[in-house]
Short mmCIF file of C-alpha atoms (C1' of nucleotides) in Angstrom, two decimals:
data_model
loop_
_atom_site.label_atom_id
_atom_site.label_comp_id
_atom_site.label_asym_id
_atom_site.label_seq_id
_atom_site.Cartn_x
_atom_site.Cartn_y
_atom_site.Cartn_z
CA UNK A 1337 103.85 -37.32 -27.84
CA UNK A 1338 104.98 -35.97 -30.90
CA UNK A 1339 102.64 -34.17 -33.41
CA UNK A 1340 102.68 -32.88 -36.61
CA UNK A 1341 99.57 -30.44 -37.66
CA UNK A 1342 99.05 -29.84 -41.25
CA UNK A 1343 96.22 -27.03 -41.54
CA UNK A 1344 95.94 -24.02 -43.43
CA UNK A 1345 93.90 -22.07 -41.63
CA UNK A 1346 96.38 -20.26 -39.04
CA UNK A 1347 93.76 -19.15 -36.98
CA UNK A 1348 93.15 -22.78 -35.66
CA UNK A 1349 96.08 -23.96 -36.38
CA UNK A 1350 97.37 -21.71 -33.52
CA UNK A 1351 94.53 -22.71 -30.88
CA UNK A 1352 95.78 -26.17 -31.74
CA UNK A 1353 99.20 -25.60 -31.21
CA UNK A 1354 98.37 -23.90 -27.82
CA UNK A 1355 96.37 -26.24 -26.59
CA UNK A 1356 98.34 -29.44 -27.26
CA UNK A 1357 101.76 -27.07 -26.16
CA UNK A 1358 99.70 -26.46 -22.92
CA UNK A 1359 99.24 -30.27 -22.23
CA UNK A 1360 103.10 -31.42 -22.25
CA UNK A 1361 103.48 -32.17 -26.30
CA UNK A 1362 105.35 -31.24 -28.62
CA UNK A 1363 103.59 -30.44 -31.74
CA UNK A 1364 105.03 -29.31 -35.52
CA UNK A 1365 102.45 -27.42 -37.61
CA UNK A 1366 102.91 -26.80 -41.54
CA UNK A 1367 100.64 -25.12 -43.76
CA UNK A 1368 100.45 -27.27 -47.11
CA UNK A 1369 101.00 -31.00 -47.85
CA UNK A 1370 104.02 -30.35 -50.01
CA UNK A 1371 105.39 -28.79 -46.68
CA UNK A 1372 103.84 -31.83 -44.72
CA UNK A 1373 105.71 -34.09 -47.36
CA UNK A 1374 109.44 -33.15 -47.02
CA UNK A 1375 108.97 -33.04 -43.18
CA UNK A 1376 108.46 -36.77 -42.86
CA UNK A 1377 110.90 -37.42 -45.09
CA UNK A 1378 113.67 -36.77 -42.71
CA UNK A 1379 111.32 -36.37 -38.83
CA UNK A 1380 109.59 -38.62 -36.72
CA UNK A 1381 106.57 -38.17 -35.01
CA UNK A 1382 103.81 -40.16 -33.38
CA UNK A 1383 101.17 -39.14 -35.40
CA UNK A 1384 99.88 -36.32 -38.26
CA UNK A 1385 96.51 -34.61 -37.99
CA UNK A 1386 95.88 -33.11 -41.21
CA UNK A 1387 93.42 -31.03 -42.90
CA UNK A 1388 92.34 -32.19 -46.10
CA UNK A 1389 90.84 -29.21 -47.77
CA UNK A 1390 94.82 -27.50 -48.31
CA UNK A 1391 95.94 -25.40 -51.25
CA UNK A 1392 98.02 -27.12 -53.74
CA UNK A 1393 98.22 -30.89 -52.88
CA UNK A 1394 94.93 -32.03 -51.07
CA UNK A 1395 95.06 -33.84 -47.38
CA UNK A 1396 93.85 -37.20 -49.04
CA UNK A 1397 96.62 -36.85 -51.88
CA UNK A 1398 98.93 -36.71 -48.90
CA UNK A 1399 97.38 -39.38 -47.10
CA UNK A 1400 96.79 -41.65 -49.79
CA UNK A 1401 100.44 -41.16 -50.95
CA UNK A 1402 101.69 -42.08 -47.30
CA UNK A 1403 99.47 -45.00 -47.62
CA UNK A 1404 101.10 -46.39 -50.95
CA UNK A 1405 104.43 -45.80 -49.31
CA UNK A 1406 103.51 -48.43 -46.52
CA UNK A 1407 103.80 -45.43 -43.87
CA UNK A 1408 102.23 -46.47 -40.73
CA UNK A 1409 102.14 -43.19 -38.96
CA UNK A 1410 98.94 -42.64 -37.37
CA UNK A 1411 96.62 -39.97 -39.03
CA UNK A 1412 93.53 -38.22 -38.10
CA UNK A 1413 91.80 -36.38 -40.23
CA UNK A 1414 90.12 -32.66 -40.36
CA UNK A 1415 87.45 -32.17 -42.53
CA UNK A 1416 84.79 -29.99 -42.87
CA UNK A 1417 80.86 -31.11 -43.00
CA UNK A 1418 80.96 -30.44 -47.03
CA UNK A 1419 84.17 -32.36 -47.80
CA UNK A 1420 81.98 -35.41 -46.86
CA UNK A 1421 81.24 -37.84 -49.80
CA UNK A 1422 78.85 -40.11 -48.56
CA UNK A 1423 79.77 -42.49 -49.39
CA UNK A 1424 83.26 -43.16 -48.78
CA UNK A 1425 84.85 -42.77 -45.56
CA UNK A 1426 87.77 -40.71 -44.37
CA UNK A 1427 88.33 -44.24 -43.20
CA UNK A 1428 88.72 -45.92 -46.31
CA UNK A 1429 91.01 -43.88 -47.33
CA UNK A 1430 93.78 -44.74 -44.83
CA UNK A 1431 92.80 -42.75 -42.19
CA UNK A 1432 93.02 -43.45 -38.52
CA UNK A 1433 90.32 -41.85 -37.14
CA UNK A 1434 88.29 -38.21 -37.82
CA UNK A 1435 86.55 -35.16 -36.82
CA UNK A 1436 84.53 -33.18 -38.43
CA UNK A 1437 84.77 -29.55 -38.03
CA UNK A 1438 83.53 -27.23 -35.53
CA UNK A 1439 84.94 -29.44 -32.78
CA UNK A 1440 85.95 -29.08 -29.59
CA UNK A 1441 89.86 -29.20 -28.58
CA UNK A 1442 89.62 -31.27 -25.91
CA UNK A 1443 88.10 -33.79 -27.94
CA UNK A 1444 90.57 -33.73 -30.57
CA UNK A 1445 92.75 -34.31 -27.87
CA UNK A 1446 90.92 -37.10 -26.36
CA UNK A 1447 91.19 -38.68 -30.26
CA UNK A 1448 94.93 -38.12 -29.89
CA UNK A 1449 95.51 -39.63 -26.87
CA UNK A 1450 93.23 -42.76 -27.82
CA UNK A 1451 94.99 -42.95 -31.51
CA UNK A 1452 98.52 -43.17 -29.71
CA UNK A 1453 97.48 -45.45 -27.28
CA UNK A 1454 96.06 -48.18 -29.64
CA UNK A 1455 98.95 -47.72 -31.85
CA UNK A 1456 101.23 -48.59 -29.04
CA UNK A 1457 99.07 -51.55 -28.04
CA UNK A 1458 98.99 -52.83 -31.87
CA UNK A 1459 102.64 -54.10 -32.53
CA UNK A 1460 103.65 -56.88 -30.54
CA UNK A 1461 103.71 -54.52 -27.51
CA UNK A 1462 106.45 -56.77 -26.03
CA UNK A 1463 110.47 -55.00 -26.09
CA UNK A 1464 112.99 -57.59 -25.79
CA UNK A 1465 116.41 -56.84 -24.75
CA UNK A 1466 118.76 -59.53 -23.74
CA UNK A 1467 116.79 -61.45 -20.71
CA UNK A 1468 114.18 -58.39 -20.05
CA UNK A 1469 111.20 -57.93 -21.40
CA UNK A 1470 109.10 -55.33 -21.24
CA UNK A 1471 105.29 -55.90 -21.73
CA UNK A 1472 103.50 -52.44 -22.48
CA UNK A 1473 99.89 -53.83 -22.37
CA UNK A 1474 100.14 -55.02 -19.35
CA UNK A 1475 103.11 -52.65 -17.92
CA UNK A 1476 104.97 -55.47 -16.58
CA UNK A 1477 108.76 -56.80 -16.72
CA UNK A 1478 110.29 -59.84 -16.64
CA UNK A 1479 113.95 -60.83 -15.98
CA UNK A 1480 114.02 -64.04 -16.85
CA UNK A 1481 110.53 -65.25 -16.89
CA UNK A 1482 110.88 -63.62 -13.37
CA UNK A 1483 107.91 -60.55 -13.26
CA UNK A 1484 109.33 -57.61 -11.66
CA UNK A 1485 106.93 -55.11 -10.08
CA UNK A 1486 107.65 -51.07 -11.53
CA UNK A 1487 106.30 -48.22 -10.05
CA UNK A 1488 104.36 -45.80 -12.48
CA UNK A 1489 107.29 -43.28 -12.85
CA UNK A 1490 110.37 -46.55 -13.27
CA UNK A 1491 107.76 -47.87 -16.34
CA UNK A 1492 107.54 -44.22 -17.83
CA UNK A 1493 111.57 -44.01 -17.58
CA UNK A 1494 112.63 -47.83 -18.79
CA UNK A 1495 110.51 -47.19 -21.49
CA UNK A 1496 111.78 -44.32 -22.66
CA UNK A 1497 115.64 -45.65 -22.58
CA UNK A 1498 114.16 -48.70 -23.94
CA UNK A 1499 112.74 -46.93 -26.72
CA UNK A 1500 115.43 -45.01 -27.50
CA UNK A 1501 118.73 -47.71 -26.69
CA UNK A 1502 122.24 -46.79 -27.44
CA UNK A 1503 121.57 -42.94 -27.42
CA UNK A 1504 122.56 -40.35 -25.17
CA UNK A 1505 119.41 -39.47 -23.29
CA UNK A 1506 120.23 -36.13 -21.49
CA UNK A 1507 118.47 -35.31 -18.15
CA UNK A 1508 116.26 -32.80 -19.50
CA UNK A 1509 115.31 -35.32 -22.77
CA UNK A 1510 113.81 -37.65 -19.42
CA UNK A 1511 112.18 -35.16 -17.59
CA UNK A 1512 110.28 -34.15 -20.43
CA UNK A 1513 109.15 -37.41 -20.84
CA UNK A 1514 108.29 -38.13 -17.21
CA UNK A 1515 106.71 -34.41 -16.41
CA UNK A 1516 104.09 -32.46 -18.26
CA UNK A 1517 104.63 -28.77 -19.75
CA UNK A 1518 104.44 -26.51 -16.90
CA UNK A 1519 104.92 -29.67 -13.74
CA UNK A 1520 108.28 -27.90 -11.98
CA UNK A 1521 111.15 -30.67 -11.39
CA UNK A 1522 114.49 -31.17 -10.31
CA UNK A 1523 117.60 -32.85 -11.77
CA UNK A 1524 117.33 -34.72 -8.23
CA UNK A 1525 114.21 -36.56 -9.21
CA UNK A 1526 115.47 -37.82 -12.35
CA UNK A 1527 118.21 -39.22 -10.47
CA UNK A 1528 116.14 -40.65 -8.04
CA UNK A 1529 114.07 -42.78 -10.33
CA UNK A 1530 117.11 -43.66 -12.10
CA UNK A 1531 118.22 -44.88 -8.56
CA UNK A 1532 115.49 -46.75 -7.97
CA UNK A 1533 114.90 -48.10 -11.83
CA UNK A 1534 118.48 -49.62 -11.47
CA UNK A 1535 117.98 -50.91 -8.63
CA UNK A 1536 114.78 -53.07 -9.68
CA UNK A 1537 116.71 -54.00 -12.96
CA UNK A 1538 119.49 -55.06 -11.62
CA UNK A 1539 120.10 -58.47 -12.95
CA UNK A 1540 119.06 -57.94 -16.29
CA UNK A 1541 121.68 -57.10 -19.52
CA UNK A 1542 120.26 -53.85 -19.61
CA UNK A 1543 122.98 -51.16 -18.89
CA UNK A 1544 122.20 -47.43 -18.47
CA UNK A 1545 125.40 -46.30 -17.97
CA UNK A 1546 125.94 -42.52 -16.70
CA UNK A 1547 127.93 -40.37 -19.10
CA UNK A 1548 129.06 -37.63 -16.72
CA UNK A 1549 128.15 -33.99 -17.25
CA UNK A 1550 125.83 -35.17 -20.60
CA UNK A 1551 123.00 -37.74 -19.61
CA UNK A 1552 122.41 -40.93 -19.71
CA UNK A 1553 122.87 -44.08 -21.98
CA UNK A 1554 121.55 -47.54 -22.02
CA UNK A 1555 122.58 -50.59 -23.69
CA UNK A 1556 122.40 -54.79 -23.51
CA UNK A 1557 125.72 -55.95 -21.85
CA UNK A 1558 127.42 -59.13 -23.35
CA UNK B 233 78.85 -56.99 -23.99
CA UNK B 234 79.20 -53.56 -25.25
CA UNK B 235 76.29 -52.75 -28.49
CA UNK B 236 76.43 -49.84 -30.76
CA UNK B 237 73.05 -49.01 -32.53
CA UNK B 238 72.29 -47.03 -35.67
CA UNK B 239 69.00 -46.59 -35.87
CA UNK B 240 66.96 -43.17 -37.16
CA UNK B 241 63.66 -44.28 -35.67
CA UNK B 242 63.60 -43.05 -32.35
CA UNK B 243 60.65 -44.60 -30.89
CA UNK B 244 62.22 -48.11 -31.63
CA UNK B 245 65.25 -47.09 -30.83
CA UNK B 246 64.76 -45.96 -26.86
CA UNK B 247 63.00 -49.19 -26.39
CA UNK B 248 65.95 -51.36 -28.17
CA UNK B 249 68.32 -49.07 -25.65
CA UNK B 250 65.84 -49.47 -22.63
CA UNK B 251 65.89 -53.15 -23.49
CA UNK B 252 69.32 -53.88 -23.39
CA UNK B 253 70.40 -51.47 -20.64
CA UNK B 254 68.09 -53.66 -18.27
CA UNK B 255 69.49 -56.61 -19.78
CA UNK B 256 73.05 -55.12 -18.21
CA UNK B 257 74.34 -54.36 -21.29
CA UNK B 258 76.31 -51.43 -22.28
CA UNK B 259 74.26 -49.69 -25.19
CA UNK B 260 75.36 -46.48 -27.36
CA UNK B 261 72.53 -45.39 -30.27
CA UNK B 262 73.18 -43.34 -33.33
CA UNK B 263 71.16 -41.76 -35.77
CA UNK B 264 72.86 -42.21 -38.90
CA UNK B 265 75.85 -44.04 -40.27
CA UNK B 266 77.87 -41.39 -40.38
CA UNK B 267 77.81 -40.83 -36.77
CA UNK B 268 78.72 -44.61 -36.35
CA UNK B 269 81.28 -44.02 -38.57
CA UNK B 270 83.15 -41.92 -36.69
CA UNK B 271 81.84 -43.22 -33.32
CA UNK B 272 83.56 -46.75 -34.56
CA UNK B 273 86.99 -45.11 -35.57
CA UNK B 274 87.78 -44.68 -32.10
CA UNK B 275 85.76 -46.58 -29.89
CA UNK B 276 85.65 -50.62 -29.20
CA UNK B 277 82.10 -52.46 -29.34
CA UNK B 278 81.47 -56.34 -29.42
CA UNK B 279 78.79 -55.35 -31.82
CA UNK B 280 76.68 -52.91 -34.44
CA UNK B 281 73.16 -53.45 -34.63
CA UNK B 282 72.37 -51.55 -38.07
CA UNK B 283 68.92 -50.29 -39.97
CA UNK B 284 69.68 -50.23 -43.71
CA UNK B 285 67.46 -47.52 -44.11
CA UNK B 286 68.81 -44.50 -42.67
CA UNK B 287 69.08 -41.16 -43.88
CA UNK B 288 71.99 -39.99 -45.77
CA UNK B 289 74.45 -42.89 -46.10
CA UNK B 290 73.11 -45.96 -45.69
CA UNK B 291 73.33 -49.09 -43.71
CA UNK B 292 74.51 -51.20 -46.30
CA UNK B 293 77.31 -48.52 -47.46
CA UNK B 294 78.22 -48.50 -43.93
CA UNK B 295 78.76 -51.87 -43.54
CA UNK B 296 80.39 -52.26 -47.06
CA UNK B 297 83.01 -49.40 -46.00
CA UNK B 298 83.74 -51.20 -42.81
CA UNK B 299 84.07 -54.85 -44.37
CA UNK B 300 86.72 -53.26 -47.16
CA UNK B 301 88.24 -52.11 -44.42
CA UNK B 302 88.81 -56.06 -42.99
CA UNK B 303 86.88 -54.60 -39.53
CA UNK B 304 85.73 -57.95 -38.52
CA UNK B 305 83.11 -56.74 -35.90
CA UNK B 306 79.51 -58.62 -35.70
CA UNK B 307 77.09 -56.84 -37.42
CA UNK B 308 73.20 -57.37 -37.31
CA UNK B 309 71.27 -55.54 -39.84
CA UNK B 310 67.44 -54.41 -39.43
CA UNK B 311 65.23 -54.53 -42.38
CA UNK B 312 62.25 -53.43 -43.01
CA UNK B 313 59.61 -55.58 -45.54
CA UNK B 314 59.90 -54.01 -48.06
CA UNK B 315 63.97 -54.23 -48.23
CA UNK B 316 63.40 -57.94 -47.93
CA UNK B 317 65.83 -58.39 -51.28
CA UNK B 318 68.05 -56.67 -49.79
CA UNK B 319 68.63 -59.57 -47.12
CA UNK B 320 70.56 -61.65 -49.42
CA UNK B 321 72.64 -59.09 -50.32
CA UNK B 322 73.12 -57.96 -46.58
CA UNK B 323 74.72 -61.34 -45.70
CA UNK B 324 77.08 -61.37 -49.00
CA UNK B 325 77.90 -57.71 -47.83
CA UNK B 326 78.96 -58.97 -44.67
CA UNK B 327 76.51 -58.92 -41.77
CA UNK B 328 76.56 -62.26 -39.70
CA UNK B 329 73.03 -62.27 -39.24
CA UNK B 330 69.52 -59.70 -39.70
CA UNK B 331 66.28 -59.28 -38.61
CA UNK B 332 63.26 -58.23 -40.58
CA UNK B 333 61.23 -55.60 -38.98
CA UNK B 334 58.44 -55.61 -36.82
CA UNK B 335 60.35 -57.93 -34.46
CA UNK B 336 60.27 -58.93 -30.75
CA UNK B 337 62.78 -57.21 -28.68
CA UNK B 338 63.53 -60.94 -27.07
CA UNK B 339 64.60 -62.01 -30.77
CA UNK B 340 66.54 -59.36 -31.05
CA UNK B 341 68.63 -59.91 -27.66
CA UNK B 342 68.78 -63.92 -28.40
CA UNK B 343 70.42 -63.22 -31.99
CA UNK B 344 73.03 -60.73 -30.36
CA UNK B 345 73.99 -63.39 -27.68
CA UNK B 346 74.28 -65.98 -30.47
CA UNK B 347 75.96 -63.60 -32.22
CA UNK B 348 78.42 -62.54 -29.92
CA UNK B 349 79.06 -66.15 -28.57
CA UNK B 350 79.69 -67.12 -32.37
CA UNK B 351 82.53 -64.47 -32.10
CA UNK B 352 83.98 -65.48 -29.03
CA UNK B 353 84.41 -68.88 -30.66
CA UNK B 354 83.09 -70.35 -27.80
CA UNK B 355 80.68 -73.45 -28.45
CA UNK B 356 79.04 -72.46 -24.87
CA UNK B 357 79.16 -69.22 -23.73
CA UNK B 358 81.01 -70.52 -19.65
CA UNK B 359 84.29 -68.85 -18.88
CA UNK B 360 85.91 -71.29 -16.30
CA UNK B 361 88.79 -69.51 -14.68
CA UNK B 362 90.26 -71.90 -11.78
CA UNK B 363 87.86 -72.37 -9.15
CA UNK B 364 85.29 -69.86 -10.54
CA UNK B 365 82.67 -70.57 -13.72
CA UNK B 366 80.82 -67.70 -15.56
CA UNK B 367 77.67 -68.05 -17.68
CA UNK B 368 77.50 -65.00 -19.65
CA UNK B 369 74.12 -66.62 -21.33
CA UNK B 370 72.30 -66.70 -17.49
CA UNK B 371 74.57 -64.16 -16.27
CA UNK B 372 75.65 -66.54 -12.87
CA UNK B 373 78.53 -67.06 -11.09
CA UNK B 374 80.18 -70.58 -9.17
CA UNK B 375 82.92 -70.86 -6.88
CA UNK B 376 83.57 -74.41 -6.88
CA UNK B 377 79.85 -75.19 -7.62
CA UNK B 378 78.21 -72.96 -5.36
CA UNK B 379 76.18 -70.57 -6.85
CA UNK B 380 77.09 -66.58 -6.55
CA UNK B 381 74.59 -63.92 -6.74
CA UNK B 382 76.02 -60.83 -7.95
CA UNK B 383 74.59 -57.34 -8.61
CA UNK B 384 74.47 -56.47 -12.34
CA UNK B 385 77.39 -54.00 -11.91
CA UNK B 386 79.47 -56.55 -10.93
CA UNK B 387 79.05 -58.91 -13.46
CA UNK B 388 79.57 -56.40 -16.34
CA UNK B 389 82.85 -55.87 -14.34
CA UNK B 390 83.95 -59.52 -14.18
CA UNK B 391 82.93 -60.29 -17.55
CA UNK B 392 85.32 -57.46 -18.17
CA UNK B 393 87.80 -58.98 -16.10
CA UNK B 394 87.44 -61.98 -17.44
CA UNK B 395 87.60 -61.48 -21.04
CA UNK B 396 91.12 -59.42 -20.33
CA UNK B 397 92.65 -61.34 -18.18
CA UNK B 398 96.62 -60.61 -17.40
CA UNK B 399 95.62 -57.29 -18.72
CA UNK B 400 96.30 -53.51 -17.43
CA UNK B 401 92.84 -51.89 -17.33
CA UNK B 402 92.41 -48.39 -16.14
CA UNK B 403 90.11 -47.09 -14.26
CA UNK B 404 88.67 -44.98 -17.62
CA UNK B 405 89.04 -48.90 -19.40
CA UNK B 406 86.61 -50.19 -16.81
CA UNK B 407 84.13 -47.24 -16.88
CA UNK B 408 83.78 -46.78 -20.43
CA UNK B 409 82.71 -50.80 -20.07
CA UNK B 410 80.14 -49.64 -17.29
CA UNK B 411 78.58 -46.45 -18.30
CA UNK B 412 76.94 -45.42 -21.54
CA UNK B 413 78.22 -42.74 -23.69
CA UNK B 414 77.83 -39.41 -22.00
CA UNK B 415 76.94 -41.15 -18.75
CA UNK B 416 79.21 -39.31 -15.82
CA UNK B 417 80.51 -41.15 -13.56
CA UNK B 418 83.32 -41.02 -11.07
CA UNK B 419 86.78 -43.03 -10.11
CA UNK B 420 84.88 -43.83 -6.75
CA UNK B 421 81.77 -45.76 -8.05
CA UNK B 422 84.92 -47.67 -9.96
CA UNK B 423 86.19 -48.14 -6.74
CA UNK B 424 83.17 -49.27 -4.73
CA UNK B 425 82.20 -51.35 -7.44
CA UNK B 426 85.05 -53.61 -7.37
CA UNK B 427 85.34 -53.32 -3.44
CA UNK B 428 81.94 -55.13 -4.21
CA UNK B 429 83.11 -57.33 -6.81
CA UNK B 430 86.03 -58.52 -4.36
CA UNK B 431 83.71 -59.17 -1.57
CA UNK B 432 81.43 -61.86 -3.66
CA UNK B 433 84.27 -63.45 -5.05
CA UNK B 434 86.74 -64.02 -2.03
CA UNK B 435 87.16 -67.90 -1.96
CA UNK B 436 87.44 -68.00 -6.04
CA UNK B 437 91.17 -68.17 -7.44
CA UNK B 438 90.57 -64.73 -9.61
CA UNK B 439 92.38 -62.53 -8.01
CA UNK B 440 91.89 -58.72 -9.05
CA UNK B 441 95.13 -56.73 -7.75
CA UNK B 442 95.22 -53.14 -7.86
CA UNK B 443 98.43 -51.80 -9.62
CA UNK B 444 98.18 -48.34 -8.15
CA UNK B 445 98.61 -45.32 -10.02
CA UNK B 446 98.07 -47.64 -13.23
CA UNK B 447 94.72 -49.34 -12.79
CA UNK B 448 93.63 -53.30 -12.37
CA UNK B 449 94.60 -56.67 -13.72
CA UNK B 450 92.70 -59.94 -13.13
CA UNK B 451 94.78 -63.00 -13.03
CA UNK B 452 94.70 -66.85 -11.56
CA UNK B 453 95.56 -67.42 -8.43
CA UNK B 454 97.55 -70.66 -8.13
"C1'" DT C 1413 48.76 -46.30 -3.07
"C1'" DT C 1414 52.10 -47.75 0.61
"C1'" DA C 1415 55.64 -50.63 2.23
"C1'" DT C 1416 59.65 -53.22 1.35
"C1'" DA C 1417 63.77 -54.74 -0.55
"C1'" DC C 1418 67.45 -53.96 -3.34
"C1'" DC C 1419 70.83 -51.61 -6.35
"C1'" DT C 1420 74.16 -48.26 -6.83
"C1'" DG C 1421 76.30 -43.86 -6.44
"C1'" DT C 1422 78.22 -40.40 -3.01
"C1'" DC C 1423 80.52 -39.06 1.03
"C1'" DA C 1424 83.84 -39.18 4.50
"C1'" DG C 1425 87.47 -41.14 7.08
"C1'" DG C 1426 91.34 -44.05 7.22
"C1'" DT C 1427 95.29 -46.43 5.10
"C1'" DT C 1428 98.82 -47.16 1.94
"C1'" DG C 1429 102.39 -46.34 -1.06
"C1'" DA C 1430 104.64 -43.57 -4.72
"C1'" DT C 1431 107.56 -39.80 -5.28
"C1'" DG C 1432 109.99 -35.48 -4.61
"C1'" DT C 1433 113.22 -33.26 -1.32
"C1'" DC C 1434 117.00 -33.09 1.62
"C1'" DA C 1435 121.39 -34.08 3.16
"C1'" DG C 1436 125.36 -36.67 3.38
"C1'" DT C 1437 128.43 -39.44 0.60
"C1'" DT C 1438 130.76 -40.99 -3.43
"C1'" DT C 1439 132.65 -40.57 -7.98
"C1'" DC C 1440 134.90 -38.49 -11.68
"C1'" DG C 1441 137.35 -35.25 -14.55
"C1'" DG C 1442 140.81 -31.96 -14.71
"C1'" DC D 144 143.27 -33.07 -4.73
"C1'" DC D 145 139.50 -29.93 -5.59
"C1'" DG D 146 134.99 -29.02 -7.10
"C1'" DA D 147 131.09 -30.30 -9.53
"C1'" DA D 148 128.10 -33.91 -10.72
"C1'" DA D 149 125.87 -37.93 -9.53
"C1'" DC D 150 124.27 -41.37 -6.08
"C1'" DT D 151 121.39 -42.86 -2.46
"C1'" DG D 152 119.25 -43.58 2.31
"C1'" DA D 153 115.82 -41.34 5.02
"C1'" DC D 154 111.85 -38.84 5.35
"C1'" DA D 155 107.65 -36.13 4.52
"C1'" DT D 156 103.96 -35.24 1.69
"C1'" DC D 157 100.11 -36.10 -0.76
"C1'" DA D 158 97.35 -38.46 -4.04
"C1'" DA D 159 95.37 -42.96 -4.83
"C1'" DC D 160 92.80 -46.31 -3.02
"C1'" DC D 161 89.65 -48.83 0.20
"C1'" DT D 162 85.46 -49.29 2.57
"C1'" DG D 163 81.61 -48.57 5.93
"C1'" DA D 164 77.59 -45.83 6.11
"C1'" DC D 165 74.00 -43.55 3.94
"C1'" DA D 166 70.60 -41.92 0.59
"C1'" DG D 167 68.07 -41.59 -3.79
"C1'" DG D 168 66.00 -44.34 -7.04
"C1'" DT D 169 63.53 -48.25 -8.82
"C1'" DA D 170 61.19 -52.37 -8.91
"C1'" DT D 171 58.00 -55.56 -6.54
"C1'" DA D 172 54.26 -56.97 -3.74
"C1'" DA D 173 50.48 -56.22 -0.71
#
DNA sequence: TTATACCTGTCAGGTTGATGTCAGTTTCGG
DNA sequence: CCGAAACTGACATCAACCTGACAGGTATAA
């Protein structure tokens, strides 16, 4: 998962970075909206947790600006107890989800995880891509109308490539997807899955064609 | 059915809890609306029970927030006498239904049902699913006409089941179903649970597979 | 109160299956 | 044709899962 942290206090900001670092993502932090602002311009990530009480530009400016732009991104907001108007939710203003300050890290965490995983569930979670489809509800694949059964590891990688079709996917791009921070692999076990992941998909249009010495690449044939 | 009540009244509130939880419901209470507030961002009930008069923000800004916010979820608001106005104004805000305080817990339970069978769409509350019939109203099972008994465990599991069927549900999915808030529990009573389940409902066509490494997913057998 | 039945979580032992490693083979670029 | 990179069958390991047995708790009746 990708993460971008918008806080100004640099104190927490690094305990945050640490602790998301720690469990396998990769996480962005800037110090001001403004900063926040030109980021997304030209990044992606999976989802912003943002202060609101910032210097300069406030975290609901930002939000409510991302908002108007039709930006979909998932946010969760920071706030402290006193930022609280009572009557209108962090909510109402766009926002995903929030947490109110002191609070623990592995609950913002747990937030994270649950914010990703309902945004992935929202839109249509069906891929098509010439006669396979992949279901990410329900974690299944079809070739054909024909369910194929995917071991846990196969699902993490044919989702990635799916995710990511007609780009060069190197072996190390994979294994950071398949392994947390820290979990030791080898360029054998990326193989391996790839091995077996072609080997369940094989019928389908879907390609992943090795590109010798640089990674992998998938794409729909004819 | 999973209930979230916001109530500030503690007394009334452990016996609407101890109520439901022998009932086999799943029940989470609140204090205030701001804790429901951000209880509701990232958790999934089938319904909010509500008092209007809470402390700090109250029931009626609550629901208002949620209703601009097109969250569609059953509400049942608890008034007191003396808001009695207020009840018109309850159901143009947006609550499907209230009850005016001092009431009988049994009232309280028959409007949820209703309430949550009004949801479901369902003009009786039976889920037939091939051979196999569940009341959710009487809480019995039939395998081609012969009656079931099952443990209350196991019917808050194939309720779950059955309301999600063809769907991936983790072990954490089912749990969070089973257990209150805060309740511990472990992947084993999961485990022995549906070993349980399985057991009562060999001969039915609902099969339960285990996708391992992934979770569970109900389906029609044939 | 005591006795009884029942529900449900824990434990422990057994089974299964996913996955990384190894080793031998193949493929590809130069 | 050589060497490195990639492929893949076989295997071992270990976590996930299943399930019988048991025990603590609770409700019910005598």
């Amino acid at each position: 998962m990708r993460v971008l942290l918008t806080e100004d206090n640099e104190g927490l900001a690094n305990s945050i970075v640490h602790y998301f670092t720690d469990n396998g993502h990769a996480i962005d932090w800037v110090s001001s909206a403004e900063k926040a602002d030109s980021i997304l311009a030209h990044d992606e990530f999976d989802m912003l947790i943002l202060d609101v009480n910032l210097p300069g530009k406030s975290g609901f400016e930002l939000l409510s600006s991302l908002r108007l732009r039709k930006n979909p991104l998932p946010v969760l907001i920071l706030t402290a107890r006193a930022d609280i108007d009572g009557r209108v939710s962090a909510l109402d203003l766009g926002a995903d989800d929030y947490l109110v300050k002191p609070f623990d890290l592995r609950e913002l965490a747990a937030r994270c995880r649950a914010l990703a995983k309902r945004e992935r569930g929202k839109s249509d979670n069906e891929i098509q891509c010439g006669n396979l489809v992949f279901n990410s509800a329900t974690k299944t694949v079809k070739i054909d109308d024909e369910i194929i059964e995917l071991r846990p590891r196969e699902v993490q990688m044919l989702e990635l490539f799916l995710t990511h079709l007609d780009r060069m996917l190197t072996k190390d791009d994979i294994a950071n997807r398949l392994y947390n921070f820290g979990e030791a692999y080898t360029p054998n076990a990326v193989e391996q899955i790839l091995t077996r992941l072609r080997k369940q998909i094989q019928g389908s249009t879907l390609i992943i064609k090795t590109v010798r010495g640089m990674g992998y690449l998938a794409h729909v044939h004819d």
